[in-house]
PDB file of C-alpha atoms in Angstrom:
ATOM      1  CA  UNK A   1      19.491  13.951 -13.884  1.00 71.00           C
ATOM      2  CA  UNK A   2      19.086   9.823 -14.290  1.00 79.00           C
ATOM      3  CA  UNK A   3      16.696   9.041 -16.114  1.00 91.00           C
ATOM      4  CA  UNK A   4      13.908   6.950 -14.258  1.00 95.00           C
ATOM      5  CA  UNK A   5      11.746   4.416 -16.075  1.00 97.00           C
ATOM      6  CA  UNK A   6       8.241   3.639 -15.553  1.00 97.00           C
ATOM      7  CA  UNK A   7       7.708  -0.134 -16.111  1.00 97.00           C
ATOM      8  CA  UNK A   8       5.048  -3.032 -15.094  1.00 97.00           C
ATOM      9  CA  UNK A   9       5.527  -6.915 -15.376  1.00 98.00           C
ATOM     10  CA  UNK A  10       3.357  -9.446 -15.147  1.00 97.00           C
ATOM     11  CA  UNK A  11       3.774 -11.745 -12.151  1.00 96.00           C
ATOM     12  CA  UNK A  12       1.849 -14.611 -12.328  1.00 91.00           C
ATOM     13  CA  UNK A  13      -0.717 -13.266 -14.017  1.00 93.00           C
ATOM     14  CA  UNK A  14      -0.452  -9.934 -11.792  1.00 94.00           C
ATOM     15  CA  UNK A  15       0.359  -6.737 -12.900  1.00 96.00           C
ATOM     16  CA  UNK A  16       2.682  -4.923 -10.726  1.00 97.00           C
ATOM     17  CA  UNK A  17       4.098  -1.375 -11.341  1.00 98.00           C
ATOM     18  CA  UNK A  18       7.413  -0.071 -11.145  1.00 98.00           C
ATOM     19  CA  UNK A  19      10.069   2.440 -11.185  1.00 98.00           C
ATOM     20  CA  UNK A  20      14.035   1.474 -12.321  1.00 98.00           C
ATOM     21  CA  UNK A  21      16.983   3.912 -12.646  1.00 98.00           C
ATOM     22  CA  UNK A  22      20.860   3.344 -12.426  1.00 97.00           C
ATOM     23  CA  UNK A  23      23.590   0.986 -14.293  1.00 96.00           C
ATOM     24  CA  UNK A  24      21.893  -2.269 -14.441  1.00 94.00           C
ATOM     25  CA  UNK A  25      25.727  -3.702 -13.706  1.00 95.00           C
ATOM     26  CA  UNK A  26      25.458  -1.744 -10.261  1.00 96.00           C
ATOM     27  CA  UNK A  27      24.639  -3.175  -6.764  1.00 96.00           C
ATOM     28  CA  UNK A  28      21.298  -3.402  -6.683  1.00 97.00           C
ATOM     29  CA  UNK A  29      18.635  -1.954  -4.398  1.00 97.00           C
ATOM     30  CA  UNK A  30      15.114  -2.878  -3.946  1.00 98.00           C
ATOM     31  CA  UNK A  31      12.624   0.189  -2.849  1.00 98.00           C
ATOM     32  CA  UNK A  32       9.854  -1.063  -0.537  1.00 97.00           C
ATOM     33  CA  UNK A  33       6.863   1.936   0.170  1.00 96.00           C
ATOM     34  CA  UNK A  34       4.792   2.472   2.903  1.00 91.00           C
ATOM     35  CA  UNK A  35       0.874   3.286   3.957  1.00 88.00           C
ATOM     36  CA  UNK A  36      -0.906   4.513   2.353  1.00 85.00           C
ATOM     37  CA  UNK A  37       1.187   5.423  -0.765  1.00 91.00           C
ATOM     38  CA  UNK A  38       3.479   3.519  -3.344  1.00 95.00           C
ATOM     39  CA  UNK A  39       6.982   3.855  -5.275  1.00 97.00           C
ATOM     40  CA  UNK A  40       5.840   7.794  -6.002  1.00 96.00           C
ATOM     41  CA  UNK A  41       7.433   8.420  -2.639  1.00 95.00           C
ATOM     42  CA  UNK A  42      10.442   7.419  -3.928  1.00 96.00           C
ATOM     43  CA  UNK A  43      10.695   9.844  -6.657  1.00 94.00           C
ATOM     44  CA  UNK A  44      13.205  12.468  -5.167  1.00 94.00           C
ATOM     45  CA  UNK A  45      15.515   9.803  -3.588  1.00 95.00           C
ATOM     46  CA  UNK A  46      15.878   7.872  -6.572  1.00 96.00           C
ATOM     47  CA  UNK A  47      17.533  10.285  -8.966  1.00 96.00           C
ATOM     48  CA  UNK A  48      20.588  10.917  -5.902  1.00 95.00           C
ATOM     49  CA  UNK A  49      21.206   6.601  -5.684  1.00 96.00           C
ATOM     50  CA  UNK A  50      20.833   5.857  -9.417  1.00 96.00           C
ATOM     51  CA  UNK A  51      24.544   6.650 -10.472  1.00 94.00           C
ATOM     52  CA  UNK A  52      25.649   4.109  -8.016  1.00 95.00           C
ATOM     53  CA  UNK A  53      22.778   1.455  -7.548  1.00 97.00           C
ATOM     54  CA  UNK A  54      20.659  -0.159  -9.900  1.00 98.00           C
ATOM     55  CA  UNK A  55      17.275   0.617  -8.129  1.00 98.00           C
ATOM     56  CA  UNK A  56      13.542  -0.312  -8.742  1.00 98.00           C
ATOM     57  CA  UNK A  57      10.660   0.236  -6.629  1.00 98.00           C
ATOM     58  CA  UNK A  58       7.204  -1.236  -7.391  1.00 98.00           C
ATOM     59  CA  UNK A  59       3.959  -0.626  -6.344  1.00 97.00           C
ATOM     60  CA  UNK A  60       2.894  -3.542  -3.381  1.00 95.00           C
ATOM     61  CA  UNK A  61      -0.560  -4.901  -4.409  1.00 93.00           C
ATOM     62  CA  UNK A  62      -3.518  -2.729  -3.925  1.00 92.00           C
ATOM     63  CA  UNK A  63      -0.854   0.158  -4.019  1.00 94.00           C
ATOM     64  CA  UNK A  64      -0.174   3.014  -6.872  1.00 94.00           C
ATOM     65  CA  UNK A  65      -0.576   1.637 -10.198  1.00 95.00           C
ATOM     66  CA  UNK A  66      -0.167  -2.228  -9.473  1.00 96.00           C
ATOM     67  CA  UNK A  67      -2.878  -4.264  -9.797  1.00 94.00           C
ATOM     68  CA  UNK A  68      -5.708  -4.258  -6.627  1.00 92.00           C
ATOM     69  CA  UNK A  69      -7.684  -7.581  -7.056  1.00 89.00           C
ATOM     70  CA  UNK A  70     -10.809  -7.960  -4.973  1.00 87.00           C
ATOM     71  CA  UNK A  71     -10.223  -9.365  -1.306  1.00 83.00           C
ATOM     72  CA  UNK A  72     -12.078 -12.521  -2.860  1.00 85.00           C
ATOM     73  CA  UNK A  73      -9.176 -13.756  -5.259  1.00 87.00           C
ATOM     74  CA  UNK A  74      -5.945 -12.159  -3.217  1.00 88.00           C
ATOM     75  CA  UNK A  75      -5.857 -12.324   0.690  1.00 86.00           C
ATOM     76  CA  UNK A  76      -4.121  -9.240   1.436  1.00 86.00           C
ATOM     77  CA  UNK A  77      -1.783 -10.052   4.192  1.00 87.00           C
ATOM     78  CA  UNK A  78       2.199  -9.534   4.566  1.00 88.00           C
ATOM     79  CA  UNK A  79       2.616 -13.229   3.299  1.00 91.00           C
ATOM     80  CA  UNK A  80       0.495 -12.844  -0.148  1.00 92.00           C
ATOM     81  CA  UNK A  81       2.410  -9.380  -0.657  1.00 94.00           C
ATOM     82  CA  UNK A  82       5.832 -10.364   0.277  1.00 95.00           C
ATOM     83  CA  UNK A  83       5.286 -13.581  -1.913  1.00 96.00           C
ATOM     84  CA  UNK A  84       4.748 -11.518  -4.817  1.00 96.00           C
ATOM     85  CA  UNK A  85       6.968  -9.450  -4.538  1.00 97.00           C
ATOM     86  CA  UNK A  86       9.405 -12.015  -4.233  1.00 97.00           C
ATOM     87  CA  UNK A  87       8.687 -13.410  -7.343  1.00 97.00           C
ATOM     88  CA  UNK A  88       8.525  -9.693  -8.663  1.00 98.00           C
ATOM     89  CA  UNK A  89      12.545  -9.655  -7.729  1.00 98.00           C
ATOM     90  CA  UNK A  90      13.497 -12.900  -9.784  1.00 97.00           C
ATOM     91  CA  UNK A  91      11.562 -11.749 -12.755  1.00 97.00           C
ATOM     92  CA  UNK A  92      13.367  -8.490 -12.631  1.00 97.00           C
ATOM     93  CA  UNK A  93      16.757 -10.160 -12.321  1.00 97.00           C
ATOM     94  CA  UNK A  94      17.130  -9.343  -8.777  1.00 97.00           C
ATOM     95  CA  UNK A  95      19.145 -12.014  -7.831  1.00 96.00           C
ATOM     96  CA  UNK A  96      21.355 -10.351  -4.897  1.00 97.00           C
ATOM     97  CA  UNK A  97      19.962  -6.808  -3.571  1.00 97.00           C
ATOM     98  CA  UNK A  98      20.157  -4.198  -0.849  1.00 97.00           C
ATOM     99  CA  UNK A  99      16.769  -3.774   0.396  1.00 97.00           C
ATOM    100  CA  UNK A 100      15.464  -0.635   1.918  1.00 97.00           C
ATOM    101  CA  UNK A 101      12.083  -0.677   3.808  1.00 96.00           C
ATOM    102  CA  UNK A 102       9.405   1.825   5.049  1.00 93.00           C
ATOM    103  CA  UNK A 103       6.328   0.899   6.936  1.00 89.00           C
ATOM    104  CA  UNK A 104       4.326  -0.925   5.312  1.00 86.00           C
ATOM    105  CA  UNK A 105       7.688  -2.240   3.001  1.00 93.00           C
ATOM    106  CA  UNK A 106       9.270  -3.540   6.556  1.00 93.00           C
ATOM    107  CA  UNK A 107       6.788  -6.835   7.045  1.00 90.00           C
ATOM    108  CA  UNK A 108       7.240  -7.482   3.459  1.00 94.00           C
ATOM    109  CA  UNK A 109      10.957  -6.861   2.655  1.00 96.00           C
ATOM    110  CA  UNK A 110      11.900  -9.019   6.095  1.00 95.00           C
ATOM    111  CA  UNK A 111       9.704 -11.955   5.099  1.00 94.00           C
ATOM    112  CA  UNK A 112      11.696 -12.237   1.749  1.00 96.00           C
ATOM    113  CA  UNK A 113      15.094 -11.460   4.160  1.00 95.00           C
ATOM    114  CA  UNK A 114      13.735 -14.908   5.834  1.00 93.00           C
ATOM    115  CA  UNK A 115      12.808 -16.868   2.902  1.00 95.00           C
ATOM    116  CA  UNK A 116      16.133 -16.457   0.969  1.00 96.00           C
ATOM    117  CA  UNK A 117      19.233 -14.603   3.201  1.00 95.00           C
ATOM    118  CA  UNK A 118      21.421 -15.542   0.598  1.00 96.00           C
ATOM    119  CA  UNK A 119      20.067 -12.847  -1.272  1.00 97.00           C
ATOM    120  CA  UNK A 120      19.739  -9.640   0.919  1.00 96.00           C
ATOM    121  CA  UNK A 121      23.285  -7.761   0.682  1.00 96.00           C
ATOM    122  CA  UNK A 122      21.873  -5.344   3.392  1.00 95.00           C
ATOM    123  CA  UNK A 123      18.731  -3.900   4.861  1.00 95.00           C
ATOM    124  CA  UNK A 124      17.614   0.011   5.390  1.00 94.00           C
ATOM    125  CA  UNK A 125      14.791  -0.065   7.751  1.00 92.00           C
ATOM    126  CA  UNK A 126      13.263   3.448   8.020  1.00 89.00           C
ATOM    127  CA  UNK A 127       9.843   3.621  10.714  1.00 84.00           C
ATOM    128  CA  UNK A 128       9.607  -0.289  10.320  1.00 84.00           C
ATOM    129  CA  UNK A 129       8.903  -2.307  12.857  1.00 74.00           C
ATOM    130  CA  UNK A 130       9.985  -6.371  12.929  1.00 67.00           C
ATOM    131  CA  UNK A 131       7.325  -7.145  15.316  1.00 66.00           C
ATOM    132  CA  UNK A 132       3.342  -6.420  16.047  1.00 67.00           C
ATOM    133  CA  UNK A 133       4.779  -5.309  20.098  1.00 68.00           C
ATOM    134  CA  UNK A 134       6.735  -2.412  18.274  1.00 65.00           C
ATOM    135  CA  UNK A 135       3.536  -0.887  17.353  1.00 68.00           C
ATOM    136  CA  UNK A 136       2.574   1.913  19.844  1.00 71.00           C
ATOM    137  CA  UNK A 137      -0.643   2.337  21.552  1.00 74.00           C
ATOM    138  CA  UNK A 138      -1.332   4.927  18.519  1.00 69.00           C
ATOM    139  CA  UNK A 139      -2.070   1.696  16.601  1.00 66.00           C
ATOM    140  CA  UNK A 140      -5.136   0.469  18.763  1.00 67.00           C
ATOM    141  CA  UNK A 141      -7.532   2.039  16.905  1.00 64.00           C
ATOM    142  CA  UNK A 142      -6.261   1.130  13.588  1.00 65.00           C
ATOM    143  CA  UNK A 143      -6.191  -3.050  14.445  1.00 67.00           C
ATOM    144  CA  UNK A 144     -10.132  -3.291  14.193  1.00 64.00           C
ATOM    145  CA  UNK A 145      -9.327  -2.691  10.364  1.00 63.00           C
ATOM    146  CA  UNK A 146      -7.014  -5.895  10.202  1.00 65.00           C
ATOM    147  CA  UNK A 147      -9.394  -8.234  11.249  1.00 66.00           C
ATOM    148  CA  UNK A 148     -11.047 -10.737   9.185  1.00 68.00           C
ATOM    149  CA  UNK A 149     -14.259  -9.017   7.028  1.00 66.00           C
ATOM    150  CA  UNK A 150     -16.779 -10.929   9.087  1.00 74.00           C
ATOM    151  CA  UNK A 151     -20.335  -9.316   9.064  1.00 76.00           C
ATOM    152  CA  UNK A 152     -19.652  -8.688  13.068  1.00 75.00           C
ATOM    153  CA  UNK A 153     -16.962  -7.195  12.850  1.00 69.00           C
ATOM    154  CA  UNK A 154     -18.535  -4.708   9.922  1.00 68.00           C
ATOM    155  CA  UNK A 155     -21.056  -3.752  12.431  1.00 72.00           C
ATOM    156  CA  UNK A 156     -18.411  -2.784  15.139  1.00 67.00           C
ATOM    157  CA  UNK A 157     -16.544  -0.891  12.311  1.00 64.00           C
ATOM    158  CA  UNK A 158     -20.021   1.158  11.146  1.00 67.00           C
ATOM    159  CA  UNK A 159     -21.183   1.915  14.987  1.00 64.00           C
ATOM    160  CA  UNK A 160     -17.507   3.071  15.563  1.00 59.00           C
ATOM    161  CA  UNK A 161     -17.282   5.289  11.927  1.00 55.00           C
ATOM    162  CA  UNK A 162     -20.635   6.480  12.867  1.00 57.00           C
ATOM    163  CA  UNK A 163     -20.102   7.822  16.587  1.00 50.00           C
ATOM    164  CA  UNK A 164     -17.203   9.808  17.545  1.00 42.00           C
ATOM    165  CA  UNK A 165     -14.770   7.689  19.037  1.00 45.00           C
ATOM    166  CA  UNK A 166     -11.058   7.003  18.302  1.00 43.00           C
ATOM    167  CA  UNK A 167     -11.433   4.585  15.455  1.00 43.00           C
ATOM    168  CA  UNK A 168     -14.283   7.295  13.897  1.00 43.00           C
ATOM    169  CA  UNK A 169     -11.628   9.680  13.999  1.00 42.00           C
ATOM    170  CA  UNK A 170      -8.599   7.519  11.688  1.00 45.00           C
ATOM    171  CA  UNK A 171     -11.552   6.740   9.615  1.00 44.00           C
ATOM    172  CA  UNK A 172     -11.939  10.624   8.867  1.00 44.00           C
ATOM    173  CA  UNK A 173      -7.916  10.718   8.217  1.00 44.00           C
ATOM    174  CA  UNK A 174      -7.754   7.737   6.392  1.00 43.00           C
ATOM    175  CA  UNK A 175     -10.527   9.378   4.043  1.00 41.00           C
ATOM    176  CA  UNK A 176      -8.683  12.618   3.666  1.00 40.00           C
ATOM    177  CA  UNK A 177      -5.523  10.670   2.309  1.00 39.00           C
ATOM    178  CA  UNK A 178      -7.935   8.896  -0.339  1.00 40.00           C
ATOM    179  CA  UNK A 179      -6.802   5.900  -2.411  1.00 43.00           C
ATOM    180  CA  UNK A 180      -6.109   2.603  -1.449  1.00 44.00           C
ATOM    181  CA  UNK A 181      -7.183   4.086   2.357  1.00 44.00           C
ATOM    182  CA  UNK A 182     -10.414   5.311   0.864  1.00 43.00           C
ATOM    183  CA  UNK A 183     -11.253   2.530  -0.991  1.00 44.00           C
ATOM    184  CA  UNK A 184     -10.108   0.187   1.946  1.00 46.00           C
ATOM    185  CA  UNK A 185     -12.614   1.831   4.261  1.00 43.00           C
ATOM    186  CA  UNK A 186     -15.127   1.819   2.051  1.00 46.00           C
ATOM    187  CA  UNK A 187     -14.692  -2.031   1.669  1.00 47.00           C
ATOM    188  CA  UNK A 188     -14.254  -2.672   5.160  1.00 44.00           C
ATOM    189  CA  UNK A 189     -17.600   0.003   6.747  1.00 42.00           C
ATOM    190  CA  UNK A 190     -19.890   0.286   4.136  1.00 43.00           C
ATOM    191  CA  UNK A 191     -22.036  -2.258   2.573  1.00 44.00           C
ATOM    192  CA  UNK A 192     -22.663  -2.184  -1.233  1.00 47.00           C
ATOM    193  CA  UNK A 193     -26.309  -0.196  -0.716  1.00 45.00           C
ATOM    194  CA  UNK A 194     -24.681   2.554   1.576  1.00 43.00           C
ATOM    195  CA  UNK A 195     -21.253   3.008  -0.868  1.00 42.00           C
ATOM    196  CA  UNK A 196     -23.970   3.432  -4.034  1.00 47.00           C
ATOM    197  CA  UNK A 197     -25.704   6.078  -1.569  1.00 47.00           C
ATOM    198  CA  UNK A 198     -22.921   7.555  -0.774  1.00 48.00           C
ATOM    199  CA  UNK A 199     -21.794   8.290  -4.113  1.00 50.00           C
ATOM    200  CA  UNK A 200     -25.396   9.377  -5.524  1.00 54.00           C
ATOM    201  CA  UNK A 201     -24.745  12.104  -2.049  1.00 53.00           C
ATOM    202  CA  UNK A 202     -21.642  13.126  -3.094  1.00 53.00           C
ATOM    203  CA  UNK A 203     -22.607  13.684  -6.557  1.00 56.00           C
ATOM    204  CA  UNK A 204     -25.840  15.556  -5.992  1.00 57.00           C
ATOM    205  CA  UNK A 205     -23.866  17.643  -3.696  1.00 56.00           C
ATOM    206  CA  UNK A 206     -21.262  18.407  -6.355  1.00 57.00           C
ATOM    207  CA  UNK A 207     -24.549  19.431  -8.782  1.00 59.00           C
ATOM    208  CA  UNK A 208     -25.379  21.579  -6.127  1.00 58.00           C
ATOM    209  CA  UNK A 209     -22.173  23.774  -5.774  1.00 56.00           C
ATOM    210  CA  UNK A 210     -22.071  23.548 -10.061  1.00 58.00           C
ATOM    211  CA  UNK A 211     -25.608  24.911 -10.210  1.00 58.00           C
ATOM    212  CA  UNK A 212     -24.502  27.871  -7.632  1.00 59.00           C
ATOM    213  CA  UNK A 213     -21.305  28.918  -9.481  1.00 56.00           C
ATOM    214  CA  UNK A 214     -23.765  29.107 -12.619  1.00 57.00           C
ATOM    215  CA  UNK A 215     -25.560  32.195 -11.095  1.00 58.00           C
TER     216      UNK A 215
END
């Protein structure tokens, strides 16, 4: 079994996490994740590449165990990740690579295809889509949360989260899969009063079922 290291790098003062296996004299292949998880789903496909590739896979921003700055000093968007993690593949020696993308890891693995071609030896695109028309109608619901944090557009998010319409309902799933989602949809529908009384809820509820299990 290849042995797979567990790494992180600063990058301009960011601190992104990663995962490396193989021959580091052996073509090399950049690991892109999707939403919402991070270079963990890689762990099973790693170990049957690494005696022919030299792979890593890092955590995108606000993913896994990579740095997640507030929204106020890093603009998440597919430019501000991709730029990253372009400079993420020249500290790492990444200098020519085989890139293979998922999701979330498609936007940003073709914007560094764009910036520097001379680089990308070939692309894997797995459920990644090169343009916003490829997303289905599925998506709809889901595009409120890409819009810009503006106090109207909080409102729309809280009516919707509160009723029982089709955004309410990827807000419940989006919970369920916790994380970056969780913590996403907290930033985006909640103000700081109702995520404090949220918590104090959640952790007089927990009391509750403690105190019960003690009789």
């Amino acid at each position: 079994m290849p042995t797979i290291a567990h790494r992180h790098i600063d990058v301009d003062g960011f601190n992104v996490f990663y995962r490396e296996a193989g021959p580091a004299d052996a073509p090399k292949l950049l690991l892109l994740h999707g939403f919402p998880s991070s270079s963990h789903m890689f762990r099973d496909l790693i170990p049957l590449l690494a005696d022919r590739f030299h792979i890593v896979a890092p955590d995108l921003p606000g993913f896994g165990l990579s740095d997640m700055p507030s929204r106020d000093s890093f603009a998440y968007t597919f430019d501000n990740i991709a730029g990253l993690i372009d400079r993420f593949t020249e500290r790492v020696g990444f200098d020519r690579y085989a890139v293979y993308v998922f999701d979330y890891g498609a936007p940003t693995g073709f914007r560094l295809a764009l910036k520097h071609p001379e680089r990308i030896a070939a692309i894997v695109s797995q459920n990644g889509n090169a343009y916003e028309e490829g997303l289905s109608d599925g998506w709809s619901p889901i595009r409120a949360y890409w819009q810009p944090p503006t106090q109207t557009n909080r409102d729309a998010l809280r009516d919707a989260h509160e009723g029982h319409d089709e955004v309410a309902i990827h807000a419940r799933h989006a919970r369920r899969v916790g994380g970056f989602a969780r913590w996403l949809l907290a930033r985006r529908l909640l103000p700081e009063p109702s995520r404090r009384a949220r918590s104090r809820s959640a952790g007089s509820r927990r009391q509750g079922k403690n105190r019960q299990k003690a009789r």
